[in-house]
Short mmCIF file of C-alpha atoms in Angstrom, two decimals:
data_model
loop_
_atom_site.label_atom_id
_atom_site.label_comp_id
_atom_site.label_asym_id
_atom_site.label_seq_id
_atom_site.Cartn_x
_atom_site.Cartn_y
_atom_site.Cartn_z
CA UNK A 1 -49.25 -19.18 25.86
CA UNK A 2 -47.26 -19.43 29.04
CA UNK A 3 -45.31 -22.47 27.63
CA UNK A 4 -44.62 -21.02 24.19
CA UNK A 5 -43.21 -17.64 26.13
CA UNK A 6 -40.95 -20.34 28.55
CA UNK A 7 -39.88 -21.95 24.98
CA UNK A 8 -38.77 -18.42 23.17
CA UNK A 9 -37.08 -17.50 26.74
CA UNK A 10 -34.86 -20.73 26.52
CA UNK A 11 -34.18 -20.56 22.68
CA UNK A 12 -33.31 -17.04 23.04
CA UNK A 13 -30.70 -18.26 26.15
CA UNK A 14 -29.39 -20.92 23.71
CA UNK A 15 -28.68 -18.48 21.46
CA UNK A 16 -26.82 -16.08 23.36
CA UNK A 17 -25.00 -19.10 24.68
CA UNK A 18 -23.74 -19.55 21.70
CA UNK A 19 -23.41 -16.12 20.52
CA UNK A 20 -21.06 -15.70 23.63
CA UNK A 21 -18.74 -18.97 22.92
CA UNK A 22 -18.06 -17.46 19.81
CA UNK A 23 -14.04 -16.99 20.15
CA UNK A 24 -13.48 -12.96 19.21
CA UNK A 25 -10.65 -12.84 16.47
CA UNK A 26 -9.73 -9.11 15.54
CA UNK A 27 -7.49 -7.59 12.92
CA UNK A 28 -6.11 -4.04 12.66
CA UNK A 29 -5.44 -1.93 9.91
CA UNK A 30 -2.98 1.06 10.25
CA UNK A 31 -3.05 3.62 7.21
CA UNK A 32 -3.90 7.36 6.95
CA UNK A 33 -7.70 8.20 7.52
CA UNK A 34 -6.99 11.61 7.99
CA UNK A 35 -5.11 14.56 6.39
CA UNK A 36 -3.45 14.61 3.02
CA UNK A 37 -2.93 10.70 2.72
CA UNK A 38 -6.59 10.06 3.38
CA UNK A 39 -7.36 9.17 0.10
CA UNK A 40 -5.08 5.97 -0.13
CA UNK A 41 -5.25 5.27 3.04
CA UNK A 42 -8.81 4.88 3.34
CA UNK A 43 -8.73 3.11 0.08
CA UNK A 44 -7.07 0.30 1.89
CA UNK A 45 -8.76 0.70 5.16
CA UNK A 46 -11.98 -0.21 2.64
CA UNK A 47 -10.27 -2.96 1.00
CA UNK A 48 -9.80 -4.93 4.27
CA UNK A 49 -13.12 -4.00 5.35
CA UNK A 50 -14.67 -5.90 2.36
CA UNK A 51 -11.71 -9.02 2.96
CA UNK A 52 -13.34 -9.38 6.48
CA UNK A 53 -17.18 -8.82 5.19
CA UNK A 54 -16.22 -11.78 2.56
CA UNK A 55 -14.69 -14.06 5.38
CA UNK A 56 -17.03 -13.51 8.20
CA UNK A 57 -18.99 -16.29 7.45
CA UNK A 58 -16.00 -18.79 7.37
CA UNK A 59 -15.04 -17.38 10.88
CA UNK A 60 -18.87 -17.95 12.31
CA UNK A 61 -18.07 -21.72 11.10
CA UNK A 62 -15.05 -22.02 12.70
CA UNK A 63 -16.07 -20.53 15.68
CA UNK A 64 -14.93 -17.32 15.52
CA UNK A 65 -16.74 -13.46 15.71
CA UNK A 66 -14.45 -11.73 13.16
CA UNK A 67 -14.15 -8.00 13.63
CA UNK A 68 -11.72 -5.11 12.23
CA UNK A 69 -10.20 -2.64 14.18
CA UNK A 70 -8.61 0.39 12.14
CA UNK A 71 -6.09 3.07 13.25
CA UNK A 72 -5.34 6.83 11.52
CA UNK A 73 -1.94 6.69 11.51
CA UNK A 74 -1.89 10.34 9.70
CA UNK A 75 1.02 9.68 7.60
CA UNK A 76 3.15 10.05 10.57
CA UNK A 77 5.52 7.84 11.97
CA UNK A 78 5.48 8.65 15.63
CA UNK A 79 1.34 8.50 15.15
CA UNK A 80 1.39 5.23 13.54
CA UNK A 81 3.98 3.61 16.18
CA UNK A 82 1.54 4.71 18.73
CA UNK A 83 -1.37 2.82 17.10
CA UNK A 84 0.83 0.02 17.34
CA UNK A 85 1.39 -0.05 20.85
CA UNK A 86 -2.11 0.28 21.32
CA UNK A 87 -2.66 -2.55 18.65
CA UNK A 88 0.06 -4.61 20.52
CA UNK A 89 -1.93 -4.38 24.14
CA UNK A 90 -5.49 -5.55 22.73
CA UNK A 91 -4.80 -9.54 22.63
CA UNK A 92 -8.06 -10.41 20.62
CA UNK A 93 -6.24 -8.85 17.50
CA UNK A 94 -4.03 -11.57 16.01
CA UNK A 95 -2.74 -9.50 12.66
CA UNK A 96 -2.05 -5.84 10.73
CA UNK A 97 -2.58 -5.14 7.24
CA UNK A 98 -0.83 -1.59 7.02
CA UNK A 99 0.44 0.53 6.43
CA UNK A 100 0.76 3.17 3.33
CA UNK A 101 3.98 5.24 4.42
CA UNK A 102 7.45 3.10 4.29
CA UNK A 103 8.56 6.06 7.22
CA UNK A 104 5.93 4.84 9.69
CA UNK A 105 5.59 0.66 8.39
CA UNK A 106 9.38 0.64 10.13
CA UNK A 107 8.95 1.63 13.54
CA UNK A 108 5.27 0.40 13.90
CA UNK A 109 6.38 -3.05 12.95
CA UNK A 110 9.43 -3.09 15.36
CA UNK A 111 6.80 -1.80 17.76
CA UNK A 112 5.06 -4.96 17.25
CA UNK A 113 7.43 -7.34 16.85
CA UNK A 114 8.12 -7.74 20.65
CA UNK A 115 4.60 -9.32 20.76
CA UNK A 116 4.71 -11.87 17.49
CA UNK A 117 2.18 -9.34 15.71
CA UNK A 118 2.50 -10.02 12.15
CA UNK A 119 2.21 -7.11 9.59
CA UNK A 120 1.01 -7.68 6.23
CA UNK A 121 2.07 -4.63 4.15
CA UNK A 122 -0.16 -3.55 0.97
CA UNK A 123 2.05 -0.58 0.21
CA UNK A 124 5.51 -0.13 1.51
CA UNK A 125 8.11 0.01 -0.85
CA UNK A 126 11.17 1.02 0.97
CA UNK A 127 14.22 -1.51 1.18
CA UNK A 128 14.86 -1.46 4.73
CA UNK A 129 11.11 -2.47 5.55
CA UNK A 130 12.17 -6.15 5.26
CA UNK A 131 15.94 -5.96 5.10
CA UNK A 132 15.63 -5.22 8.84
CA UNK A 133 14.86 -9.30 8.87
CA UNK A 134 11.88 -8.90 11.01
CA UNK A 135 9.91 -12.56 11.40
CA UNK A 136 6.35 -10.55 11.45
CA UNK A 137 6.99 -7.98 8.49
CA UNK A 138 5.71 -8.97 5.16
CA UNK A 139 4.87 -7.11 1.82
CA UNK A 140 2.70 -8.34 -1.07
CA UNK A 141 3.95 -5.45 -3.47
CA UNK A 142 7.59 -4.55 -4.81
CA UNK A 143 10.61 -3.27 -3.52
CA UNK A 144 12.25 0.44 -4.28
CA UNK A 145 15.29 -1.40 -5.54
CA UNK A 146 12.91 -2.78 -8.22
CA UNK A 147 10.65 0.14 -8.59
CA UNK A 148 13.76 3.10 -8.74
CA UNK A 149 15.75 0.96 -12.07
CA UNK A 150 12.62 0.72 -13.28
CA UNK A 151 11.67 4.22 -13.78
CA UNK A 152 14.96 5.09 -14.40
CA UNK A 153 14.62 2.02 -17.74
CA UNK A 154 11.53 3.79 -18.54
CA UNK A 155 13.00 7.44 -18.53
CA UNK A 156 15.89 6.34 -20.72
CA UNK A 157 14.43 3.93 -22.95
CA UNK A 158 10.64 5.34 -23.17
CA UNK A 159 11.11 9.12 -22.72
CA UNK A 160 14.99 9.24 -23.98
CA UNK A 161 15.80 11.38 -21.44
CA UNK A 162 19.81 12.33 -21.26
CA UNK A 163 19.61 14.68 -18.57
CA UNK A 164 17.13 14.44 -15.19
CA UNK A 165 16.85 16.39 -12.28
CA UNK A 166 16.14 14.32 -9.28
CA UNK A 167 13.83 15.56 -6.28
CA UNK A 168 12.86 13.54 -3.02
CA UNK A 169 10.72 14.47 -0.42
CA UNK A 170 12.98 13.43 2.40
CA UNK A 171 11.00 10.42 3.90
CA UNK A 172 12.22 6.77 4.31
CA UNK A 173 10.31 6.81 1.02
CA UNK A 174 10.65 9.15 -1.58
CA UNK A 175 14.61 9.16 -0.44
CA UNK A 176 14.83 5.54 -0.84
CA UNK A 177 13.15 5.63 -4.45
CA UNK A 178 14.61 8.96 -5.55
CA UNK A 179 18.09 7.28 -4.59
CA UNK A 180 17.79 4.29 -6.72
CA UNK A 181 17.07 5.78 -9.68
CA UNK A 182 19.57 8.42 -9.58
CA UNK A 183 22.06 5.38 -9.01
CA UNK A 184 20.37 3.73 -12.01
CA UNK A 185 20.29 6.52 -14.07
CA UNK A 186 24.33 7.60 -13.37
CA UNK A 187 25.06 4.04 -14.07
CA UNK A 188 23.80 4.41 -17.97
CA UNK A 189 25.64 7.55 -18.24
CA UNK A 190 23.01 10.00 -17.52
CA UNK A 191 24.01 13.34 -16.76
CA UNK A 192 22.17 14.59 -13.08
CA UNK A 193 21.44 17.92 -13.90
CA UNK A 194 20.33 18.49 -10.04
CA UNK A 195 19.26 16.74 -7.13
CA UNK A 196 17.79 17.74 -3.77
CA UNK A 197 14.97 17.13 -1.16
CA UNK A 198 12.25 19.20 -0.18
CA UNK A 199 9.53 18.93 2.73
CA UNK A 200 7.95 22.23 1.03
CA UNK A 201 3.95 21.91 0.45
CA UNK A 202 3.44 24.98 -1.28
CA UNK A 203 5.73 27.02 -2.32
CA UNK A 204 8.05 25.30 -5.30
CA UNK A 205 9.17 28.81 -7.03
CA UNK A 206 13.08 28.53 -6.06
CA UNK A 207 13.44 25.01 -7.26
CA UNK A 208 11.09 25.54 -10.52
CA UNK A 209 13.51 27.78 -11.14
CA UNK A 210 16.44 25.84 -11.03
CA UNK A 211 14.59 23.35 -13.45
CA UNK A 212 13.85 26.08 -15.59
CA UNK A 213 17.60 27.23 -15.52
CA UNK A 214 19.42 23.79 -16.01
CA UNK A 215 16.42 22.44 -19.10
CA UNK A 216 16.51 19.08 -18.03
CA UNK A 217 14.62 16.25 -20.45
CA UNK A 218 12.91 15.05 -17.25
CA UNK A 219 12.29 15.35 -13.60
CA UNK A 220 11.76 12.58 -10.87
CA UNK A 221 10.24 13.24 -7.73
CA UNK A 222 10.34 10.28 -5.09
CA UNK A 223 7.87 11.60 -2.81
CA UNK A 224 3.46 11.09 -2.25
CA UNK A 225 0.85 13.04 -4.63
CA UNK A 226 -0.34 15.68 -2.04
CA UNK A 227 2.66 17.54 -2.47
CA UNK A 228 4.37 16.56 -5.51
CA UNK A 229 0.52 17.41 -7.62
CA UNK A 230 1.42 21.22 -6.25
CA UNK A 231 5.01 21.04 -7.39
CA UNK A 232 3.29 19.62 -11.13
CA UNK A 233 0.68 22.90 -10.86
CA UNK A 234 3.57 25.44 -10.31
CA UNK A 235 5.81 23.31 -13.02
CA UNK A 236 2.94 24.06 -15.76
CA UNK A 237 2.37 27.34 -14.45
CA UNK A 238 5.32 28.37 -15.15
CA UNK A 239 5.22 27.31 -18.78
CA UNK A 240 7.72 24.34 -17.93
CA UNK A 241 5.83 20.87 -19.72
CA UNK A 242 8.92 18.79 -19.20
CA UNK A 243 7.90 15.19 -18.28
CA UNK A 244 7.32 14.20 -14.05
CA UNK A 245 8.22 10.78 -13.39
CA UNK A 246 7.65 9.34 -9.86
CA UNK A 247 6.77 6.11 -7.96
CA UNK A 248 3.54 4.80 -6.13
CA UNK A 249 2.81 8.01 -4.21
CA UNK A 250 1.28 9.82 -7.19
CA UNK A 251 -1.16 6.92 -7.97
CA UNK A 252 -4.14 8.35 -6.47
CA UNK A 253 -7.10 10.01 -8.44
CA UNK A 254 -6.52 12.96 -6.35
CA UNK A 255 -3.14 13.75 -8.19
CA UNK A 256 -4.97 15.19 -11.21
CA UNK A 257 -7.47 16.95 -9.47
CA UNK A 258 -4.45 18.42 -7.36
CA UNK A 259 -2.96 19.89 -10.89
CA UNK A 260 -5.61 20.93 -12.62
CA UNK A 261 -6.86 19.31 -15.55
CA UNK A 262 -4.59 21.84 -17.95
CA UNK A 263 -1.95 20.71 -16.22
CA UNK A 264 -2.73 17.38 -15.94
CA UNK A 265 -0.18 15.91 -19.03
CA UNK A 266 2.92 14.61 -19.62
CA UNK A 267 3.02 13.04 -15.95
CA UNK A 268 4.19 9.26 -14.87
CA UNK A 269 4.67 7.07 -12.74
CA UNK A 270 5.42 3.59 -11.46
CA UNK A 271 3.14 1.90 -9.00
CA UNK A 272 3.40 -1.44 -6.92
CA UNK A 273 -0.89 -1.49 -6.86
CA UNK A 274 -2.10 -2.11 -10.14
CA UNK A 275 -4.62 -0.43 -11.79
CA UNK A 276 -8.19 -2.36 -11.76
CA UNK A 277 -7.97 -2.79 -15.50
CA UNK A 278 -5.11 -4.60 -15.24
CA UNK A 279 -6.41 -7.20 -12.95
CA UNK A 280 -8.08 -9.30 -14.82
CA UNK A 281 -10.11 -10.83 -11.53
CA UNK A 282 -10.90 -7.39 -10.53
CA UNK A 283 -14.36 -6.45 -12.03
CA UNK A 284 -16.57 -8.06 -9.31
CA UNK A 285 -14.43 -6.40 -6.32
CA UNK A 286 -14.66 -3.34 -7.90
CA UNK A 287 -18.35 -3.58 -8.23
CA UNK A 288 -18.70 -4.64 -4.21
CA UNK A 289 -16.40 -1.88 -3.18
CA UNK A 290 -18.47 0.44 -5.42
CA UNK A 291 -21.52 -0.49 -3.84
CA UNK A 292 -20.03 -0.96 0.18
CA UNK A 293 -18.34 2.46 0.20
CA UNK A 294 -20.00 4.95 -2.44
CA UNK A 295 -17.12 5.37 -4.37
CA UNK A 296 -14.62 3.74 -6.77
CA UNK A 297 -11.81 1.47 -5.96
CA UNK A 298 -8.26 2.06 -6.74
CA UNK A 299 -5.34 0.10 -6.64
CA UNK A 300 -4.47 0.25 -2.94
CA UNK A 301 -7.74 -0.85 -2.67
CA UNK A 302 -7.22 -4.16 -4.33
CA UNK A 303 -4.21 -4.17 -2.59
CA UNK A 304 -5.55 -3.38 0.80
CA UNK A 305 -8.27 -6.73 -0.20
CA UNK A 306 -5.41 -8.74 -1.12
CA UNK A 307 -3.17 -8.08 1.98
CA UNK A 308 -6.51 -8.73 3.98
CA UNK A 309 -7.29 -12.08 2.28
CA UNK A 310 -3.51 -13.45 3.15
CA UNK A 311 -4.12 -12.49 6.49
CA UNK A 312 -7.25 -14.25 6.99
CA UNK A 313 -6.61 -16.99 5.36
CA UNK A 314 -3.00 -17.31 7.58
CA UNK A 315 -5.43 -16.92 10.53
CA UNK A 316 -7.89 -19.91 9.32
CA UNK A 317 -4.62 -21.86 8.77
CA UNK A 318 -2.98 -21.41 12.31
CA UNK A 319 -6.64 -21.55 13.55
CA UNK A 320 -6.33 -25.41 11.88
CA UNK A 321 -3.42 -26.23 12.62
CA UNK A 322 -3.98 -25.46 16.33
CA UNK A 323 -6.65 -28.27 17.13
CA UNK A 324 -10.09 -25.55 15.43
CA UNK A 325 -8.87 -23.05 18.42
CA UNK A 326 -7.59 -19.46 18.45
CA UNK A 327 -4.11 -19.70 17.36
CA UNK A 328 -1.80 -17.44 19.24
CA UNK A 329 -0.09 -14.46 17.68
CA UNK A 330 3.04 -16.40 17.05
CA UNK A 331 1.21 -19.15 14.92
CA UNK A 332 -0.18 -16.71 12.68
CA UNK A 333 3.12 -14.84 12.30
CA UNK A 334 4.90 -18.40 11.31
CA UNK A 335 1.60 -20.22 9.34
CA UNK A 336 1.98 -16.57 7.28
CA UNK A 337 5.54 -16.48 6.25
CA UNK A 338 5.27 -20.10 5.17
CA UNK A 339 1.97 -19.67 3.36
CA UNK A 340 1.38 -19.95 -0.64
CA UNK A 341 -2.12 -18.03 -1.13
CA UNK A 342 -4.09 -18.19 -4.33
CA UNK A 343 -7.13 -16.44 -5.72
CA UNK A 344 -6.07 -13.14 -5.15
CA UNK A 345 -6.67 -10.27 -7.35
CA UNK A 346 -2.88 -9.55 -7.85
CA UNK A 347 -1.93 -13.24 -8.78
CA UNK A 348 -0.46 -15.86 -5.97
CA UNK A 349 1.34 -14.31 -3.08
CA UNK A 350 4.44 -16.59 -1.69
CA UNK A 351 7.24 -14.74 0.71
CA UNK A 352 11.18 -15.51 1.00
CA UNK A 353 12.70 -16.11 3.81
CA UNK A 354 12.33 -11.71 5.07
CA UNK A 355 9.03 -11.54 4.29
CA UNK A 356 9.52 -10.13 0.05
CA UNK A 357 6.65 -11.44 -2.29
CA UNK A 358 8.49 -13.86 -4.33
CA UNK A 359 7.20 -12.70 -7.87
CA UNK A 360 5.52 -8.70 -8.11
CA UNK A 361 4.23 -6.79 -10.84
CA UNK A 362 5.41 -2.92 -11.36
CA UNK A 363 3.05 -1.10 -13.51
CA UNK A 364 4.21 2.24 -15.53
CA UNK A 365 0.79 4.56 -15.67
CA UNK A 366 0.55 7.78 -17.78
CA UNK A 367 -1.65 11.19 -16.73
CA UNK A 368 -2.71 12.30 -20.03
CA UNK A 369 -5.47 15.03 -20.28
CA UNK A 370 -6.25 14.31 -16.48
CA UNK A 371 -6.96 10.70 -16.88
CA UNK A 372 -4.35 7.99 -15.87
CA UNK A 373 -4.09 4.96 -17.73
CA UNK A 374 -1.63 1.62 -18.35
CA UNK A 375 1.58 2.61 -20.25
CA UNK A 376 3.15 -1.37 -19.50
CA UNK A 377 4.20 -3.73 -16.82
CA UNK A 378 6.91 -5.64 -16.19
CA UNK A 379 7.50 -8.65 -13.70
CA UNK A 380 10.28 -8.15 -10.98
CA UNK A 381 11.69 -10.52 -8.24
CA UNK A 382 13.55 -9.46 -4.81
CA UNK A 383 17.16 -9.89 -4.34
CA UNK A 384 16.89 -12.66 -1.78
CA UNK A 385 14.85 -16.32 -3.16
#
């Protein structure tokens, strides 16, 4: 007995010797957990969680204990730039996937880029988020100068709109997006029949009355669906069904709920995440992040997974190329930017030389009777090859 005891006392040493060589590899997500934003923001949160349940195992092989670390950034940029700093001082964590807000991706990724700590973005649409030229900034969806023309195509040529009123909700954002379709829209001649920003949350009565005194054939709102779903609900309260176009922001299931399910019509938008039923590779993730997290996936889900498997796989490269050991921050940055990746739910993922996605998808999606589905899609590519 007192030899089999001595035998389990030396296997269980032997394990925890090799328990304890396992290398710890960490990566970070920064997105909105709390407040309005939750909803997306914990949809991506969710979709890396399941990107580093999938690759655990591979890690364990290589010798690695893979673990992920996320931040609440709360929508806010000086919150978000914080999380980076703290992201920046932990060295175990070699990567980002974040964030959801364009207004907090650019300072928390110049926050990072002292220390080589690459940022994969699943979400962030503005211009400047790569035209900054940062080596460790990357995005796997499109850019506002592809998203803005084309809502302002699909307002002219789907809704034959002639005159638009133009609303932003003055972030990096929902200026940058509102801007490029008014400068799309003037450029085919269409009359502006007003055009302002607006941090209100609640209160939309002065500028639903503008819209109701200037009749314009349509309205675009660059902003997120927490505020611009209260803007809809006051629009339709006011008797006023005249089509809301916007970008990304409003694709959340929340934005119906927000309006009200009378109200809940005649609203669309464009979005860089696709819906699931547009992925044709999408049914089993769906049914995994179903069953890991109690509720359905949406798009920044997929794209939250996506963002997460190009990290990890960039990691597992650098990780190769550097002899089977820990690659160092830098590595990963470099092995990332250069990387092809395959197999992903949104099709292959290659970047140009600022960190664009070579070839993205934009999807138009229509709110009709609460429920959002696929209008069409249309392929885009960045400015720079």
């Amino acid at each position: 007995m007192m030899k089999t005891a001595l035998s389990l006392s030396v296997l269980a040493a032997l394990a925890l010797g090799t328990a304890s060589a396992q290398t710890t590899i960490k990566i970070a997500t920064i997105s909105p957990l709390s407040g309005g934003q939750s909803n997306l923001g914990t949809q991506i949160r969710n979709g890396v969680q399941l990107a580093v349940n999938e690759y655990a195992a591979q890690f364990k092989k290589a010798g690695f204990n893979l673990q992920l670390v996320p931040y609440d950034d709360q929508a806010d940029p000086a919150t978000g730039t914080a999380a980076a700093r703290k992201i920046a001082a932990d060295n175990q964590i070699l990567a980002v996937v974040g964030t959801l807000n364009s207004g907090v991706a650019i300072p928390a990724s110049a926050a990072l880029a002292p220390s080589n700590l690459v940022m994969i973005s699943p979400a962030n649409t503005a211009n400047q988020v790569t035209d900054r030229g940062l080596a460790n900034m990357n995005r796997i969806v499109a850019r506002d100068d592809s998203q803005g023309p084309a809502g302002a195509n699909f307002i002219m040529n789907n809704l034959k709109a002639k005159k638009v009123y133009v609303l932003n909700d003055k972030t990096a954002y929902g200026e940058g997006l509102a801007a490029e379709v008014e400068k799309a829209l003037k450029a085919k001649g269409v009359t502006i029949s007003g055009s302002e920003g607006t941090e209100e949350k609640s209160d939309f009565s002065s500028i639903v009355a503008k819209i109701k005194l200037t009749k314009p054939d349509a309205i675009y709102f660059g902003g997120i669906y927490n505020q611009i779903g209260v803007f809809i609900k006051q629009l339709r309260g006011a008797g006023i069904d005249t089509p809301v176009v916007g970008g990304d922001g409003l694709d959340s299931s929340e934005l119906p709920v927000i309006i009200g399910k009378a109200g809940a019509n005649n609203v669309y938008y464009t979005t860089v995440a696709a819906p699931l039923e547009a992925l044709p590779a999408a049914k089993t993730f769906a049914a995994n992040f179903q069953k890991t997290f109690n509720t359905p996936a949406q798009g920044f889900g997929a794209f939250g997974y996506d963002a997460a498997k190009v990290t990890l796989q960039g990691i597992l490269d650098a990780a190769r190329a550097n002899g089977g050991k820990a690659p160092s921050r830098k590595q990963v940055m470099d092995t990332i930017r250069k990387g092809t990746y395959k197999g992903l739910l949104s099709g292959e993922v290659s970047f140009n030389s600022v960190g664009d996605r070579k070839a993205a998808t934009l999807y138009v999606i229509k709110i009709k009777d609460g429920k959002a589905a696929l209008e069409t899609s249309l392929s885009v590519k960045p400015p720079k090859n």
